[in-house]
mmCIF file of N, CA and C in Angstrom:
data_model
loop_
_atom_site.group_PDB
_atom_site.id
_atom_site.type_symbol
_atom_site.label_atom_id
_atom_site.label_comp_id
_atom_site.label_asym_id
_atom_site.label_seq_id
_atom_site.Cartn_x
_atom_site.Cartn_y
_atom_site.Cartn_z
ATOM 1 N N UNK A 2 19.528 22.112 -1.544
ATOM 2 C CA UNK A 2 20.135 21.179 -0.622
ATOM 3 C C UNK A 2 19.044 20.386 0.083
ATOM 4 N N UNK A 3 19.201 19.475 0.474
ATOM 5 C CA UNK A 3 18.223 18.277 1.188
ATOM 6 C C UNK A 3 18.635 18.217 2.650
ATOM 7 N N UNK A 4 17.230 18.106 3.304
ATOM 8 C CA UNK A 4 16.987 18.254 4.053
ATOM 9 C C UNK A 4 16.806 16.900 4.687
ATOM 10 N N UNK A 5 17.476 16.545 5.860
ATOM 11 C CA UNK A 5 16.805 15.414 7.009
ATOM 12 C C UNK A 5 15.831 15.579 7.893
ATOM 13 N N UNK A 6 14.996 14.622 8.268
ATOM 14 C CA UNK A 6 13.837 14.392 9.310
ATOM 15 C C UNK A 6 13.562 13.499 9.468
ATOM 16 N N UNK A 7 13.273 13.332 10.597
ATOM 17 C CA UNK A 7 12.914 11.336 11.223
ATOM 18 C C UNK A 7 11.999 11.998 12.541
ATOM 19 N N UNK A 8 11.331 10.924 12.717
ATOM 20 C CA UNK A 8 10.646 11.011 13.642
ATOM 21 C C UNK A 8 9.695 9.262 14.114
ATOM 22 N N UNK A 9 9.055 8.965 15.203
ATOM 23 C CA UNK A 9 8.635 7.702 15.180
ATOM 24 C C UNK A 9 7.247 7.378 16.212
ATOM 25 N N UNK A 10 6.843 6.863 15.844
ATOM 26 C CA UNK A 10 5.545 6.688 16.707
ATOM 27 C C UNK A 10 5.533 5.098 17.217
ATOM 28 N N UNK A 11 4.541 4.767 18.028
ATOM 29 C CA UNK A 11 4.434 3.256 18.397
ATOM 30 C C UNK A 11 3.019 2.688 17.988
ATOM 31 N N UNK A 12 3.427 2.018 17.226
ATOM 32 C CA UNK A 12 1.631 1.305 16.711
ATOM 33 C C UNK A 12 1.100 0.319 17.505
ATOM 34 N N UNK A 13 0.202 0.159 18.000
ATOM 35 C CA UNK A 13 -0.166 -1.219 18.685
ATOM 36 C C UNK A 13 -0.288 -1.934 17.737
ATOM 37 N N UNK A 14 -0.303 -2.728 17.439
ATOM 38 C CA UNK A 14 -0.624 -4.048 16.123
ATOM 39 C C UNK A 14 0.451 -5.066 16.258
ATOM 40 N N UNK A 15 0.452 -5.870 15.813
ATOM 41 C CA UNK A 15 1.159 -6.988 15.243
ATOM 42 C C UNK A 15 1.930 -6.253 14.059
ATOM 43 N N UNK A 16 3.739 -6.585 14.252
ATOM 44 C CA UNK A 16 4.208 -6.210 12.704
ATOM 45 C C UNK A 16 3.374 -6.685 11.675
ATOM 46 N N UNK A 17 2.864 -8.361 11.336
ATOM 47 C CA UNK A 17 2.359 -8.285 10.036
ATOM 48 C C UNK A 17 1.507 -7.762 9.877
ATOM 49 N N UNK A 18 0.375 -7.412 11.116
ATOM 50 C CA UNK A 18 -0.349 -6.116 10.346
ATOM 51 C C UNK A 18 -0.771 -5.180 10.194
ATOM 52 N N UNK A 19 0.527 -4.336 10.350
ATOM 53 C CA UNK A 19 1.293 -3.434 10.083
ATOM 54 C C UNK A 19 1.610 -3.657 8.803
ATOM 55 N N UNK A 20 2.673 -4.455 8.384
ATOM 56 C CA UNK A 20 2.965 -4.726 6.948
ATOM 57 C C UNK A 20 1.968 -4.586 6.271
ATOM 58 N N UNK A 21 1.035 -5.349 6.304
ATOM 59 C CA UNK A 21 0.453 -6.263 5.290
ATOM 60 C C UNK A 21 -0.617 -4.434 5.023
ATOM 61 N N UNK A 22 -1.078 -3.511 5.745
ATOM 62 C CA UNK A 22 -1.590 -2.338 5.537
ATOM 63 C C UNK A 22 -0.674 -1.272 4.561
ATOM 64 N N UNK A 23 0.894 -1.700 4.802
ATOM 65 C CA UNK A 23 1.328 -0.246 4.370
ATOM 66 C C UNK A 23 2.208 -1.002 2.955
ATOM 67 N N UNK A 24 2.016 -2.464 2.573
ATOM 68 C CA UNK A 24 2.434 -3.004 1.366
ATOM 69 C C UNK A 24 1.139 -2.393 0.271
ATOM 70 N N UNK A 25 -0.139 -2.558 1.175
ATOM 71 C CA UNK A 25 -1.639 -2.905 0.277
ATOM 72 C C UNK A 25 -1.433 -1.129 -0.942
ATOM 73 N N UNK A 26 -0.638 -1.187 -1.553
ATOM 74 C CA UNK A 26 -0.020 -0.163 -2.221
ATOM 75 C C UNK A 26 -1.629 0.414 -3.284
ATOM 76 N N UNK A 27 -2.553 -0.193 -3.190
ATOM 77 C CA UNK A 27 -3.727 0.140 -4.368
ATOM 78 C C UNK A 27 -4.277 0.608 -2.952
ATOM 79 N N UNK A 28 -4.823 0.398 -1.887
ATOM 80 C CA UNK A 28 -6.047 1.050 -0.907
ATOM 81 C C UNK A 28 -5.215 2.385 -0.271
ATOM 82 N N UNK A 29 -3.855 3.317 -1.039
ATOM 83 C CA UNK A 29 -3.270 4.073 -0.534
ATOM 84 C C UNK A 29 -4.274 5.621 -0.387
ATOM 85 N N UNK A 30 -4.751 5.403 -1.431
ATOM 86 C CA UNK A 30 -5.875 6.316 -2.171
ATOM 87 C C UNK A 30 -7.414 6.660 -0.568
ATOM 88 N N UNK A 31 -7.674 5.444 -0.612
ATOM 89 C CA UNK A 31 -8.336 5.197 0.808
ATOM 90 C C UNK A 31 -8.057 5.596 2.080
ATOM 91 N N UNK A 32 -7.115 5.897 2.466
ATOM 92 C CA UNK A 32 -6.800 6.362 3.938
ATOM 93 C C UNK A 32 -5.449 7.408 3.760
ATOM 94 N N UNK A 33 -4.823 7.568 2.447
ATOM 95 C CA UNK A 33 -3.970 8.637 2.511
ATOM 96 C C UNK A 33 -4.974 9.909 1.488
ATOM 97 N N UNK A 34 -4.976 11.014 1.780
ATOM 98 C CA UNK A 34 -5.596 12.202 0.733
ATOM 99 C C UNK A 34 -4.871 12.552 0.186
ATOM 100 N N UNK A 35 -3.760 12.448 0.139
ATOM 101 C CA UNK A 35 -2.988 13.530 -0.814
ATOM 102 C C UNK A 35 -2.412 12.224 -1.566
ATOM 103 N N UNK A 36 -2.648 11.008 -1.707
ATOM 104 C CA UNK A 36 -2.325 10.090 -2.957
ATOM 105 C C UNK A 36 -4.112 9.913 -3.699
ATOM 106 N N UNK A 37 -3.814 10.307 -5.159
ATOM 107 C CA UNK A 37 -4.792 9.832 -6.003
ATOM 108 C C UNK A 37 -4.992 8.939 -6.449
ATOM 109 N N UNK A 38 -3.847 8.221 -6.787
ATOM 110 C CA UNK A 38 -3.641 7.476 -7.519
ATOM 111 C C UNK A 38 -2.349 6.353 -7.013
ATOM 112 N N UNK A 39 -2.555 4.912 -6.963
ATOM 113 C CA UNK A 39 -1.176 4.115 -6.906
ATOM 114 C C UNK A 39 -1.448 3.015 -7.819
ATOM 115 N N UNK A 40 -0.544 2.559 -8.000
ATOM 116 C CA UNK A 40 -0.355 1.433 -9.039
ATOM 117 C C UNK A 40 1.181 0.767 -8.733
ATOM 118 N N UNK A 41 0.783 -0.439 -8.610
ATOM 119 C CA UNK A 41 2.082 -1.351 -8.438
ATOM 120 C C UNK A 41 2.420 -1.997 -9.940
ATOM 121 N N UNK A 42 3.234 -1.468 -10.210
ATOM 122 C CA UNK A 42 4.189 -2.010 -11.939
ATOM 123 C C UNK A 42 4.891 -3.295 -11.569
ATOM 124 N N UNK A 43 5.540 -3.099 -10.955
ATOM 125 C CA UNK A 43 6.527 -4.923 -10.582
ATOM 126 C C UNK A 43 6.381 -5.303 -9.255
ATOM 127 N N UNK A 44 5.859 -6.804 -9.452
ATOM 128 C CA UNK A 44 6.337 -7.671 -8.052
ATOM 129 C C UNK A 44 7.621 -8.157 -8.477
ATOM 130 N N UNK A 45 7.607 -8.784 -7.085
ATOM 131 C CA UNK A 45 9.043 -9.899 -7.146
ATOM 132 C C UNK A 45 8.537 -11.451 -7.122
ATOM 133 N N UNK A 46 9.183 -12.574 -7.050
ATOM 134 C CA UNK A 46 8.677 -13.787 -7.516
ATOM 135 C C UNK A 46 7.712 -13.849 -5.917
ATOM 136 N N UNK A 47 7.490 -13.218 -4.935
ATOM 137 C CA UNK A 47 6.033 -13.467 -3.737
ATOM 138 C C UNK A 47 5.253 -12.453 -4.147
ATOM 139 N N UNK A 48 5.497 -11.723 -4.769
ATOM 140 C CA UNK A 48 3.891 -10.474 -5.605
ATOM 141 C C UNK A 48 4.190 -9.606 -4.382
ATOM 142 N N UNK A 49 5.455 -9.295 -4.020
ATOM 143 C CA UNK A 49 5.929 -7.746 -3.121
ATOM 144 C C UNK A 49 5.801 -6.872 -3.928
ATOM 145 N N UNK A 50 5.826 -5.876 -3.948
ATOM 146 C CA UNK A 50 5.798 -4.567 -5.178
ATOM 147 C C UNK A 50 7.714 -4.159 -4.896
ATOM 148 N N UNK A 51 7.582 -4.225 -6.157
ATOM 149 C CA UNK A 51 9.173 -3.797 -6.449
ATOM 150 C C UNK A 51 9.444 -2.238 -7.036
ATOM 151 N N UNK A 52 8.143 -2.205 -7.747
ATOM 152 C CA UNK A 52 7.945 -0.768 -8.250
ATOM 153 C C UNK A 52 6.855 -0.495 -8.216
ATOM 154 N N UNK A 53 6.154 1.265 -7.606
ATOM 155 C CA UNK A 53 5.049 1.743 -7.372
ATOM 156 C C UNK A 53 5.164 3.414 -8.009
ATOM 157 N N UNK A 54 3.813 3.042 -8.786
ATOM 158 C CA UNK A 54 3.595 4.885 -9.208
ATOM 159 C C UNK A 54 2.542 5.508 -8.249
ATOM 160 N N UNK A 55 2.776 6.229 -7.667
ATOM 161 C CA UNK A 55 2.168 7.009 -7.065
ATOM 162 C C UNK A 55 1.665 8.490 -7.402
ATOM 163 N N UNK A 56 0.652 8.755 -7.881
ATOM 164 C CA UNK A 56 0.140 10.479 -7.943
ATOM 165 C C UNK A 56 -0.486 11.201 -6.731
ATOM 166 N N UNK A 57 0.405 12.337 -6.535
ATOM 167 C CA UNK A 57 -0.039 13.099 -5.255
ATOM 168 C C UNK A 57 -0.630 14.571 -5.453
ATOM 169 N N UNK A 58 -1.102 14.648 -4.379
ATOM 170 C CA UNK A 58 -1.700 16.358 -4.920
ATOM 171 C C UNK A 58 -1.826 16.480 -3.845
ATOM 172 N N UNK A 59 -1.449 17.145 -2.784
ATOM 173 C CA UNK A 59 -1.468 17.906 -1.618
ATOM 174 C C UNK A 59 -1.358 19.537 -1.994
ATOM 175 N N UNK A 60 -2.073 19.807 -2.283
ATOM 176 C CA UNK A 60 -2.447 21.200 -2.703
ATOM 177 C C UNK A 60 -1.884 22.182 -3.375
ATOM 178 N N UNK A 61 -0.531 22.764 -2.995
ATOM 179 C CA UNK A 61 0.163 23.240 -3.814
ATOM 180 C C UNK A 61 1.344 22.441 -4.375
ATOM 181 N N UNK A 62 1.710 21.203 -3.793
ATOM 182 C CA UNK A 62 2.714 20.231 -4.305
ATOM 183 C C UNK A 62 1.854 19.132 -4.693
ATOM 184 N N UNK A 63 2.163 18.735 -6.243
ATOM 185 C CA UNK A 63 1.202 17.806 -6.752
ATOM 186 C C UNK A 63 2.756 17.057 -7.234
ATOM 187 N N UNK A 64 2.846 15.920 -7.712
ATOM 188 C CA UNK A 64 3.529 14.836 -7.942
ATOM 189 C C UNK A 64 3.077 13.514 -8.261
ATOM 190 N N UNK A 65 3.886 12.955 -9.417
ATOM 191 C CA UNK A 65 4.159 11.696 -10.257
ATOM 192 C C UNK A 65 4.907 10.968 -9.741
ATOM 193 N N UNK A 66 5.267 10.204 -9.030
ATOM 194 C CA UNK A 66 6.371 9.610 -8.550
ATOM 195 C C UNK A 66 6.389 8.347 -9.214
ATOM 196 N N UNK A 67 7.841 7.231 -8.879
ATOM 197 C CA UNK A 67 7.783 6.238 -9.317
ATOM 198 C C UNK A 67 8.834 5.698 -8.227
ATOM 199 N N UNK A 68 8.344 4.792 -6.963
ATOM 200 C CA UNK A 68 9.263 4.382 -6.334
ATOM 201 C C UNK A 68 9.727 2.832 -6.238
ATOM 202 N N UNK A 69 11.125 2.797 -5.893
ATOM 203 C CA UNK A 69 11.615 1.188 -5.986
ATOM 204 C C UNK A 69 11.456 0.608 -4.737
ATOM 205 N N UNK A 70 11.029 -0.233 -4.637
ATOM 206 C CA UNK A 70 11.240 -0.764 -3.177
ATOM 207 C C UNK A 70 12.474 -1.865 -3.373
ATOM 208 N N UNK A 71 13.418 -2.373 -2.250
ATOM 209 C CA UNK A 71 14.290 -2.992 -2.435
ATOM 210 C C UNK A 71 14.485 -3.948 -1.423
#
């Protein structure tokens, strides 16, 4: 069964950049550790990522993912 959680913090920044850090889907590798690997497969006609593979390894949970953005 699945589980819910939310939670929220306050960033100082400007939304866009904010955005423009948590779109940059290739420098995920750089400031997250437990992603090895990202790769953006599809933009949309502005080069948004529509689809992202992500490889994780956080130690005992390692993962392939493939997410849609919409």
């Amino acid at each position: 069964m699945a589980e819910h959680t939310s939670s929220s913090i306050t960033i100082e920044a400007a939304p866009a950049d904010v955005m423009a850090v948590i779109a940059d889907f290739a420098r995920y590798p750089d400031w997250t550790g437990e992603v090895k690997e990202a790769e953006v497969l599809e933009t949309d006609a502005q080069g948004r990522a529509e689809q992202v593979r992500l490889v994780m390894d956080a130690g005992a949970i390692k993962d392939d993912q493939v997410l849609a953005y919409t």
